[in-house]
PDB file of C-alpha atoms in Angstrom:
ATOM      1  CA  UNK A 635     -13.976   3.687   0.065  1.00  0.00           C
ATOM      2  CA  UNK A 636     -10.751   3.230  -1.834  1.00  0.00           C
ATOM      3  CA  UNK A 637     -10.749   0.024  -3.850  1.00  0.00           C
ATOM      4  CA  UNK A 638      -7.863  -1.707  -5.572  1.00  0.00           C
ATOM      5  CA  UNK A 639      -8.669  -4.411  -8.081  1.00  0.00           C
ATOM      6  CA  UNK A 640      -6.147  -7.079  -8.984  1.00  0.00           C
ATOM      7  CA  UNK A 641      -6.536  -9.410 -11.933  1.00  0.00           C
ATOM      8  CA  UNK A 642      -6.379 -12.324 -12.399  1.00  0.00           C
ATOM      9  CA  UNK A 643      -6.975 -13.771  -8.964  1.00  0.00           C
ATOM     10  CA  UNK A 644      -5.628 -17.181  -9.902  1.00  0.00           C
ATOM     11  CA  UNK A 645      -3.249 -18.344 -12.609  1.00  0.00           C
ATOM     12  CA  UNK A 646      -2.034 -21.845 -13.372  1.00  0.00           C
ATOM     13  CA  UNK A 647       0.346 -22.197 -16.284  1.00  0.00           C
ATOM     14  CA  UNK A 648       3.246 -24.144 -17.664  1.00  0.00           C
ATOM     15  CA  UNK A 649       6.863 -23.434 -16.950  1.00  0.00           C
ATOM     16  CA  UNK A 650       8.325 -20.931 -19.397  1.00  0.00           C
ATOM     17  CA  UNK A 651       5.123 -18.938 -19.776  1.00  0.00           C
ATOM     18  CA  UNK A 652       5.056 -15.205 -19.118  1.00  0.00           C
ATOM     19  CA  UNK A 653       2.250 -14.028 -16.870  1.00  0.00           C
ATOM     20  CA  UNK A 654       0.865 -10.505 -16.576  1.00  0.00           C
ATOM     21  CA  UNK A 655      -0.880  -9.316 -13.438  1.00  0.00           C
ATOM     22  CA  UNK A 656      -2.861  -6.060 -13.368  1.00  0.00           C
ATOM     23  CA  UNK A 657      -3.385  -3.757 -10.426  1.00  0.00           C
ATOM     24  CA  UNK A 658      -6.018  -1.017 -10.769  1.00  0.00           C
ATOM     25  CA  UNK A 659      -7.103   1.715  -8.431  1.00  0.00           C
ATOM     26  CA  UNK A 660     -10.826   1.925  -9.141  1.00  0.00           C
ATOM     27  CA  UNK A 661     -11.875   5.206  -7.564  1.00  0.00           C
ATOM     28  CA  UNK A 662      -8.684   7.157  -7.012  1.00  0.00           C
ATOM     29  CA  UNK A 663      -5.470   8.115  -8.737  1.00  0.00           C
ATOM     30  CA  UNK A 664      -2.271   6.489  -7.609  1.00  0.00           C
ATOM     31  CA  UNK A 665       1.114   7.727  -8.695  1.00  0.00           C
ATOM     32  CA  UNK A 666       2.689   5.102  -6.466  1.00  0.00           C
ATOM     33  CA  UNK A 667       1.865   1.408  -6.318  1.00  0.00           C
ATOM     34  CA  UNK A 668       3.731  -1.401  -4.631  1.00  0.00           C
ATOM     35  CA  UNK A 669       4.196  -5.058  -5.582  1.00  0.00           C
ATOM     36  CA  UNK A 670       4.626  -7.696  -2.873  1.00  0.00           C
ATOM     37  CA  UNK A 671       5.192 -11.429  -2.919  1.00  0.00           C
ATOM     38  CA  UNK A 672       4.264 -13.880  -0.185  1.00  0.00           C
ATOM     39  CA  UNK A 673       5.423 -17.490  -0.031  1.00  0.00           C
ATOM     40  CA  UNK A 674       3.480 -19.924   2.191  1.00  0.00           C
ATOM     41  CA  UNK A 675       3.855 -19.200   5.895  1.00  0.00           C
ATOM     42  CA  UNK A 676       6.211 -16.325   5.178  1.00  0.00           C
ATOM     43  CA  UNK A 677       5.880 -12.567   5.374  1.00  0.00           C
ATOM     44  CA  UNK A 678       4.853 -10.297   2.559  1.00  0.00           C
ATOM     45  CA  UNK A 679       8.029  -9.080   0.944  1.00  0.00           C
ATOM     46  CA  UNK A 680       8.173  -5.875  -1.029  1.00  0.00           C
ATOM     47  CA  UNK A 681       9.423  -6.580  -4.542  1.00  0.00           C
ATOM     48  CA  UNK A 682       9.294  -3.139  -6.098  1.00  0.00           C
ATOM     49  CA  UNK A 683       7.802   0.325  -5.986  1.00  0.00           C
ATOM     50  CA  UNK A 684       5.974   1.273  -9.151  1.00  0.00           C
ATOM     51  CA  UNK A 685       5.926   4.948 -10.107  1.00  0.00           C
ATOM     52  CA  UNK A 686       3.689   6.343 -12.828  1.00  0.00           C
ATOM     53  CA  UNK A 687       5.717   7.687 -15.708  1.00  0.00           C
ATOM     54  CA  UNK A 688       9.084   6.481 -14.476  1.00  0.00           C
ATOM     55  CA  UNK A 689      11.021   3.292 -13.885  1.00  0.00           C
ATOM     56  CA  UNK A 690      10.124   1.073 -10.997  1.00  0.00           C
ATOM     57  CA  UNK A 691      12.424   0.814  -7.997  1.00  0.00           C
ATOM     58  CA  UNK A 692      13.310  -2.775  -7.209  1.00  0.00           C
ATOM     59  CA  UNK A 693      14.263  -4.179  -3.834  1.00  0.00           C
ATOM     60  CA  UNK A 694      17.559  -5.931  -3.388  1.00  0.00           C
ATOM     61  CA  UNK A 695      17.557  -9.419  -4.816  1.00  0.00           C
ATOM     62  CA  UNK A 696      14.591  -8.882  -7.137  1.00  0.00           C
ATOM     63  CA  UNK A 697      15.510  -9.264 -10.810  1.00  0.00           C
ATOM     64  CA  UNK A 698      14.115  -6.369 -12.808  1.00  0.00           C
ATOM     65  CA  UNK A 699      14.399  -8.286 -16.079  1.00  0.00           C
ATOM     66  CA  UNK A 700      12.449 -11.157 -14.596  1.00  0.00           C
ATOM     67  CA  UNK A 701       9.701  -9.055 -13.048  1.00  0.00           C
ATOM     68  CA  UNK A 702       8.747  -6.320 -15.486  1.00  0.00           C
ATOM     69  CA  UNK A 703       6.703  -3.465 -14.079  1.00  0.00           C
ATOM     70  CA  UNK A 704       4.800  -0.947 -16.141  1.00  0.00           C
ATOM     71  CA  UNK A 705       2.877   1.947 -14.592  1.00  0.00           C
ATOM     72  CA  UNK A 706       1.556   3.691 -17.659  1.00  0.00           C
ATOM     73  CA  UNK A 707      -1.365   5.506 -16.108  1.00  0.00           C
ATOM     74  CA  UNK A 708      -2.426   6.877 -12.746  1.00  0.00           C
ATOM     75  CA  UNK A 709      -4.790   3.950 -12.188  1.00  0.00           C
ATOM     76  CA  UNK A 710      -2.946   0.946 -13.578  1.00  0.00           C
ATOM     77  CA  UNK A 711       0.274  -0.883 -12.834  1.00  0.00           C
ATOM     78  CA  UNK A 712       1.180  -4.248 -14.332  1.00  0.00           C
ATOM     79  CA  UNK A 713       3.638  -6.885 -13.192  1.00  0.00           C
ATOM     80  CA  UNK A 714       4.840  -9.388 -15.791  1.00  0.00           C
ATOM     81  CA  UNK A 715       6.603 -12.493 -14.580  1.00  0.00           C
ATOM     82  CA  UNK A 716       8.683 -13.452 -17.577  1.00  0.00           C
ATOM     83  CA  UNK A 717       9.502 -17.076 -18.369  1.00  0.00           C
ATOM     84  CA  UNK A 718       7.967 -18.203 -15.106  1.00  0.00           C
ATOM     85  CA  UNK A 719       9.317 -21.299 -13.363  1.00  0.00           C
ATOM     86  CA  UNK A 720       7.917 -23.356 -10.452  1.00  0.00           C
ATOM     87  CA  UNK A 721       9.963 -21.361  -7.927  1.00  0.00           C
ATOM     88  CA  UNK A 722       8.036 -18.250  -8.993  1.00  0.00           C
ATOM     89  CA  UNK A 723       4.829 -19.822  -7.702  1.00  0.00           C
ATOM     90  CA  UNK A 724       3.620 -17.501  -4.984  1.00  0.00           C
ATOM     91  CA  UNK A 725       0.929 -15.060  -3.863  1.00  0.00           C
ATOM     92  CA  UNK A 726       1.478 -11.676  -5.509  1.00  0.00           C
ATOM     93  CA  UNK A 727      -0.248  -8.634  -3.985  1.00  0.00           C
ATOM     94  CA  UNK A 728      -0.261  -5.048  -5.086  1.00  0.00           C
ATOM     95  CA  UNK A 729      -1.121  -1.927  -3.153  1.00  0.00           C
ATOM     96  CA  UNK A 730      -1.830   1.609  -4.218  1.00  0.00           C
ATOM     97  CA  UNK A 731      -1.499   4.962  -2.464  1.00  0.00           C
ATOM     98  CA  UNK A 732      -4.034   7.661  -3.253  1.00  0.00           C
ATOM     99  CA  UNK A 733      -2.537  10.919  -4.470  1.00  0.00           C
ATOM    100  CA  UNK A 734      -3.553  12.885  -1.406  1.00  0.00           C
ATOM    101  CA  UNK A 735      -1.582  13.510   1.736  1.00  0.00           C
ATOM    102  CA  UNK A 736      -1.446  11.033   4.588  1.00  0.00           C
ATOM    103  CA  UNK A 737      -3.235   8.172   2.854  1.00  0.00           C
ATOM    104  CA  UNK A 738      -2.587   4.499   3.676  1.00  0.00           C
ATOM    105  CA  UNK A 739      -1.754   1.749   1.225  1.00  0.00           C
ATOM    106  CA  UNK A 740      -4.837   0.026  -0.130  1.00  0.00           C
ATOM    107  CA  UNK A 741      -4.215  -3.590  -1.027  1.00  0.00           C
ATOM    108  CA  UNK A 742      -5.536  -5.569  -3.949  1.00  0.00           C
ATOM    109  CA  UNK A 743      -6.943  -9.001  -3.212  1.00  0.00           C
ATOM    110  CA  UNK A 744      -3.904 -10.814  -4.597  1.00  0.00           C
ATOM    111  CA  UNK A 745      -3.020 -13.183  -7.399  1.00  0.00           C
ATOM    112  CA  UNK A 746      -2.171 -16.772  -6.684  1.00  0.00           C
ATOM    113  CA  UNK A 747       0.334 -17.934  -9.300  1.00  0.00           C
ATOM    114  CA  UNK A 748       1.074 -21.624  -9.767  1.00  0.00           C
ATOM    115  CA  UNK A 749       3.686 -22.704 -12.297  1.00  0.00           C
ATOM    116  CA  UNK A 750       3.637 -26.361 -13.238  1.00  0.00           C
TER     117      UNK A 750
ATOM    118  CA  UNK B  71      18.075 -11.889  11.613  1.00  0.00           C
ATOM    119  CA  UNK B  72      14.588 -11.008  10.363  1.00  0.00           C
ATOM    120  CA  UNK B  73      13.617  -7.353  10.581  1.00  0.00           C
ATOM    121  CA  UNK B  74      10.303  -8.198  12.220  1.00  0.00           C
ATOM    122  CA  UNK B  75       9.880 -11.384  14.221  1.00  0.00           C
ATOM    123  CA  UNK B  76       6.689 -12.986  15.396  1.00  0.00           C
ATOM    124  CA  UNK B  77       5.763 -16.284  17.002  1.00  0.00           C
ATOM    125  CA  UNK B  78       4.032 -18.156  14.148  1.00  0.00           C
ATOM    126  CA  UNK B  79       1.592 -19.927  16.491  1.00  0.00           C
ATOM    127  CA  UNK B  80      -0.975 -21.230  16.021  1.00  0.00           C
ATOM    128  CA  UNK B  81      -2.739 -19.967  19.089  1.00  0.00           C
ATOM    129  CA  UNK B  82      -5.792 -22.132  19.627  1.00  0.00           C
ATOM    130  CA  UNK B  83      -8.188 -20.481  22.068  1.00  0.00           C
ATOM    131  CA  UNK B  84     -11.849 -20.879  23.030  1.00  0.00           C
ATOM    132  CA  UNK B  85     -14.396 -18.171  22.368  1.00  0.00           C
ATOM    133  CA  UNK B  86     -14.288 -15.519  25.038  1.00  0.00           C
ATOM    134  CA  UNK B  87     -10.618 -16.005  25.851  1.00  0.00           C
ATOM    135  CA  UNK B  88      -8.053 -13.249  26.024  1.00  0.00           C
ATOM    136  CA  UNK B  89      -5.000 -13.753  23.833  1.00  0.00           C
ATOM    137  CA  UNK B  90      -1.822 -11.727  23.389  1.00  0.00           C
ATOM    138  CA  UNK B  91       0.637 -11.612  20.510  1.00  0.00           C
ATOM    139  CA  UNK B  92       4.131 -10.218  20.601  1.00  0.00           C
ATOM    140  CA  UNK B  93       6.447  -8.862  17.961  1.00  0.00           C
ATOM    141  CA  UNK B  94      10.020  -7.616  18.001  1.00  0.00           C
ATOM    142  CA  UNK B  95      11.738  -5.451  15.405  1.00  0.00           C
ATOM    143  CA  UNK B  96      15.433  -5.054  14.757  1.00  0.00           C
ATOM    144  CA  UNK B  97      15.718  -1.591  13.245  1.00  0.00           C
ATOM    145  CA  UNK B  98      15.931   1.015  15.996  1.00  0.00           C
ATOM    146  CA  UNK B  99      15.146   3.690  13.385  1.00  0.00           C
ATOM    147  CA  UNK B 100      11.616   2.330  12.963  1.00  0.00           C
ATOM    148  CA  UNK B 101       9.056   5.053  13.545  1.00  0.00           C
ATOM    149  CA  UNK B 102       5.602   3.749  12.697  1.00  0.00           C
ATOM    150  CA  UNK B 103       4.010   0.496  13.794  1.00  0.00           C
ATOM    151  CA  UNK B 104       0.857  -1.336  12.783  1.00  0.00           C
ATOM    152  CA  UNK B 105      -1.061  -4.521  13.216  1.00  0.00           C
ATOM    153  CA  UNK B 106      -2.678  -5.996  10.111  1.00  0.00           C
ATOM    154  CA  UNK B 107      -4.995  -8.937   9.825  1.00  0.00           C
ATOM    155  CA  UNK B 108      -4.782 -11.443   6.991  1.00  0.00           C
ATOM    156  CA  UNK B 109      -7.375 -14.097   6.338  1.00  0.00           C
ATOM    157  CA  UNK B 110      -6.349 -17.254   4.509  1.00  0.00           C
ATOM    158  CA  UNK B 111      -5.402 -16.559   0.894  1.00  0.00           C
ATOM    159  CA  UNK B 112      -6.555 -12.942   1.170  1.00  0.00           C
ATOM    160  CA  UNK B 113      -4.931  -9.529   1.203  1.00  0.00           C
ATOM    161  CA  UNK B 114      -3.795  -7.938   4.500  1.00  0.00           C
ATOM    162  CA  UNK B 115      -6.127  -5.407   6.111  1.00  0.00           C
ATOM    163  CA  UNK B 116      -5.108  -2.721   8.546  1.00  0.00           C
ATOM    164  CA  UNK B 117      -6.321  -3.531  12.047  1.00  0.00           C
ATOM    165  CA  UNK B 118      -4.794  -0.633  13.966  1.00  0.00           C
ATOM    166  CA  UNK B 119      -1.828   1.651  14.286  1.00  0.00           C
ATOM    167  CA  UNK B 120       0.334   1.327  17.402  1.00  0.00           C
ATOM    168  CA  UNK B 121       1.346   4.399  19.368  1.00  0.00           C
ATOM    169  CA  UNK B 122       3.884   4.820  22.149  1.00  0.00           C
ATOM    170  CA  UNK B 123       1.161   5.696  24.616  1.00  0.00           C
ATOM    171  CA  UNK B 124      -0.698   2.500  23.808  1.00  0.00           C
ATOM    172  CA  UNK B 125      -4.062   2.503  22.133  1.00  0.00           C
ATOM    173  CA  UNK B 126      -7.309   0.614  22.257  1.00  0.00           C
ATOM    174  CA  UNK B 127      -9.992  -0.103  19.685  1.00  0.00           C
ATOM    175  CA  UNK B 128     -12.880  -2.036  21.140  1.00  0.00           C
ATOM    176  CA  UNK B 129     -11.603  -5.464  22.150  1.00  0.00           C
ATOM    177  CA  UNK B 130      -8.150  -4.797  20.725  1.00  0.00           C
ATOM    178  CA  UNK B 131      -5.309  -3.133  22.626  1.00  0.00           C
ATOM    179  CA  UNK B 132      -1.884  -2.404  21.169  1.00  0.00           C
ATOM    180  CA  UNK B 133       1.244  -1.490  23.061  1.00  0.00           C
ATOM    181  CA  UNK B 134       4.660  -0.290  21.935  1.00  0.00           C
ATOM    182  CA  UNK B 135       7.903  -0.423  23.875  1.00  0.00           C
ATOM    183  CA  UNK B 136      10.530   1.465  21.915  1.00  0.00           C
ATOM    184  CA  UNK B 137      13.330   0.738  24.378  1.00  0.00           C
ATOM    185  CA  UNK B 138      12.835  -2.995  23.988  1.00  0.00           C
ATOM    186  CA  UNK B 139      11.750  -2.733  20.332  1.00  0.00           C
ATOM    187  CA  UNK B 140       8.680  -4.721  21.156  1.00  0.00           C
ATOM    188  CA  UNK B 141       5.046  -4.474  20.082  1.00  0.00           C
ATOM    189  CA  UNK B 142       2.064  -6.337  21.434  1.00  0.00           C
ATOM    190  CA  UNK B 143      -1.563  -6.922  20.543  1.00  0.00           C
ATOM    191  CA  UNK B 144      -4.140  -8.031  23.083  1.00  0.00           C
ATOM    192  CA  UNK B 145      -7.501  -9.387  22.012  1.00  0.00           C
ATOM    193  CA  UNK B 146     -10.187  -9.670  24.676  1.00  0.00           C
ATOM    194  CA  UNK B 147     -13.361 -11.727  24.491  1.00  0.00           C
ATOM    195  CA  UNK B 148     -12.220 -13.606  21.362  1.00  0.00           C
ATOM    196  CA  UNK B 149     -14.803 -14.270  18.676  1.00  0.00           C
ATOM    197  CA  UNK B 150     -14.836 -16.996  16.054  1.00  0.00           C
ATOM    198  CA  UNK B 151     -14.463 -14.255  13.469  1.00  0.00           C
ATOM    199  CA  UNK B 152     -11.132 -13.221  14.993  1.00  0.00           C
ATOM    200  CA  UNK B 153      -9.550 -16.376  13.539  1.00  0.00           C
ATOM    201  CA  UNK B 154      -6.899 -15.101  11.135  1.00  0.00           C
ATOM    202  CA  UNK B 155      -3.198 -14.388  10.874  1.00  0.00           C
ATOM    203  CA  UNK B 156      -2.070 -11.192  12.601  1.00  0.00           C
ATOM    204  CA  UNK B 157       0.808  -9.371  10.960  1.00  0.00           C
ATOM    205  CA  UNK B 158       3.121  -6.989  12.766  1.00  0.00           C
ATOM    206  CA  UNK B 159       4.280  -4.204  10.443  1.00  0.00           C
ATOM    207  CA  UNK B 160       6.891  -1.482  10.913  1.00  0.00           C
ATOM    208  CA  UNK B 161       8.223   1.367   8.822  1.00  0.00           C
ATOM    209  CA  UNK B 162      11.125   3.773   9.126  1.00  0.00           C
ATOM    210  CA  UNK B 163       9.012   6.811   8.312  1.00  0.00           C
ATOM    211  CA  UNK B 164       6.600   8.748  10.506  1.00  0.00           C
ATOM    212  CA  UNK B 165       2.863   8.135  10.424  1.00  0.00           C
ATOM    213  CA  UNK B 166       2.173  11.322   8.494  1.00  0.00           C
ATOM    214  CA  UNK B 167       4.219   9.980   5.553  1.00  0.00           C
ATOM    215  CA  UNK B 168       1.149   7.884   4.907  1.00  0.00           C
ATOM    216  CA  UNK B 169       1.148   5.143   2.376  1.00  0.00           C
ATOM    217  CA  UNK B 170       4.486   6.044   0.845  1.00  0.00           C
ATOM    218  CA  UNK B 171       6.127   4.180   3.698  1.00  0.00           C
ATOM    219  CA  UNK B 172       7.957   0.986   2.853  1.00  0.00           C
ATOM    220  CA  UNK B 173       6.077  -1.536   4.965  1.00  0.00           C
ATOM    221  CA  UNK B 174       8.147  -4.270   6.622  1.00  0.00           C
ATOM    222  CA  UNK B 175       5.917  -7.227   7.462  1.00  0.00           C
ATOM    223  CA  UNK B 176       6.407  -9.955  10.013  1.00  0.00           C
ATOM    224  CA  UNK B 177       5.467 -13.474   8.952  1.00  0.00           C
ATOM    225  CA  UNK B 178       2.411 -13.344  11.172  1.00  0.00           C
ATOM    226  CA  UNK B 179       0.888 -15.151  14.116  1.00  0.00           C
ATOM    227  CA  UNK B 180      -1.996 -17.472  13.415  1.00  0.00           C
ATOM    228  CA  UNK B 181      -5.004 -17.384  15.707  1.00  0.00           C
ATOM    229  CA  UNK B 182      -7.694 -20.055  15.725  1.00  0.00           C
ATOM    230  CA  UNK B 183     -10.726 -19.393  17.922  1.00  0.00           C
ATOM    231  CA  UNK B 184     -12.916 -22.427  18.542  1.00  0.00           C
ATOM    232  CA  UNK B 185     -16.436 -22.737  19.988  1.00  0.00           C
TER     233      UNK B 185
END
């Protein structure tokens, strides 16, 4: 079955650090990937749509200079949280859509980011 | 107003009980509806799609009322393994648009099944 790998699964770092999270589709190609964020006891919120070979599309209220997205290949998208602060601490989840018709989003297993 | 609203729970029920969750959505243009399950600190997993005619998958039954913009999930004969958070999800695109839909998640309803 379709598998999406997300790395790292857990990050703890100091305020001001930049953190890169990888999202890989392991057995399929994905032109489109999505990045979500989930704060405790809240819903998953779409941050941006990542498109291979073009700029990501950000949702309203998400700072594109703060959350850098790179989708350089059909199997890899990265999210970099630049100069992270404690309020960026959250659960970040990616999903990928296989490049075939009528396929669902396959979710990665998430990255728990804690900024001290 | 949130786009998708759910009672956060928790619903604490004994094994074997029947439990029902409700969800309302605000966008009348919503076309596709789903229930996902999320275990603690894990990614969401698709439980079932929800169709206007209502649909059933084993112990799980989903209903959709477009006029009231209301979705429900019924779980019969609850198992310990059903303990999780159940997420109501809607999109504004039809089912055949597949994964390219923008998924709008509710905050979830927590279910705890005890022996």
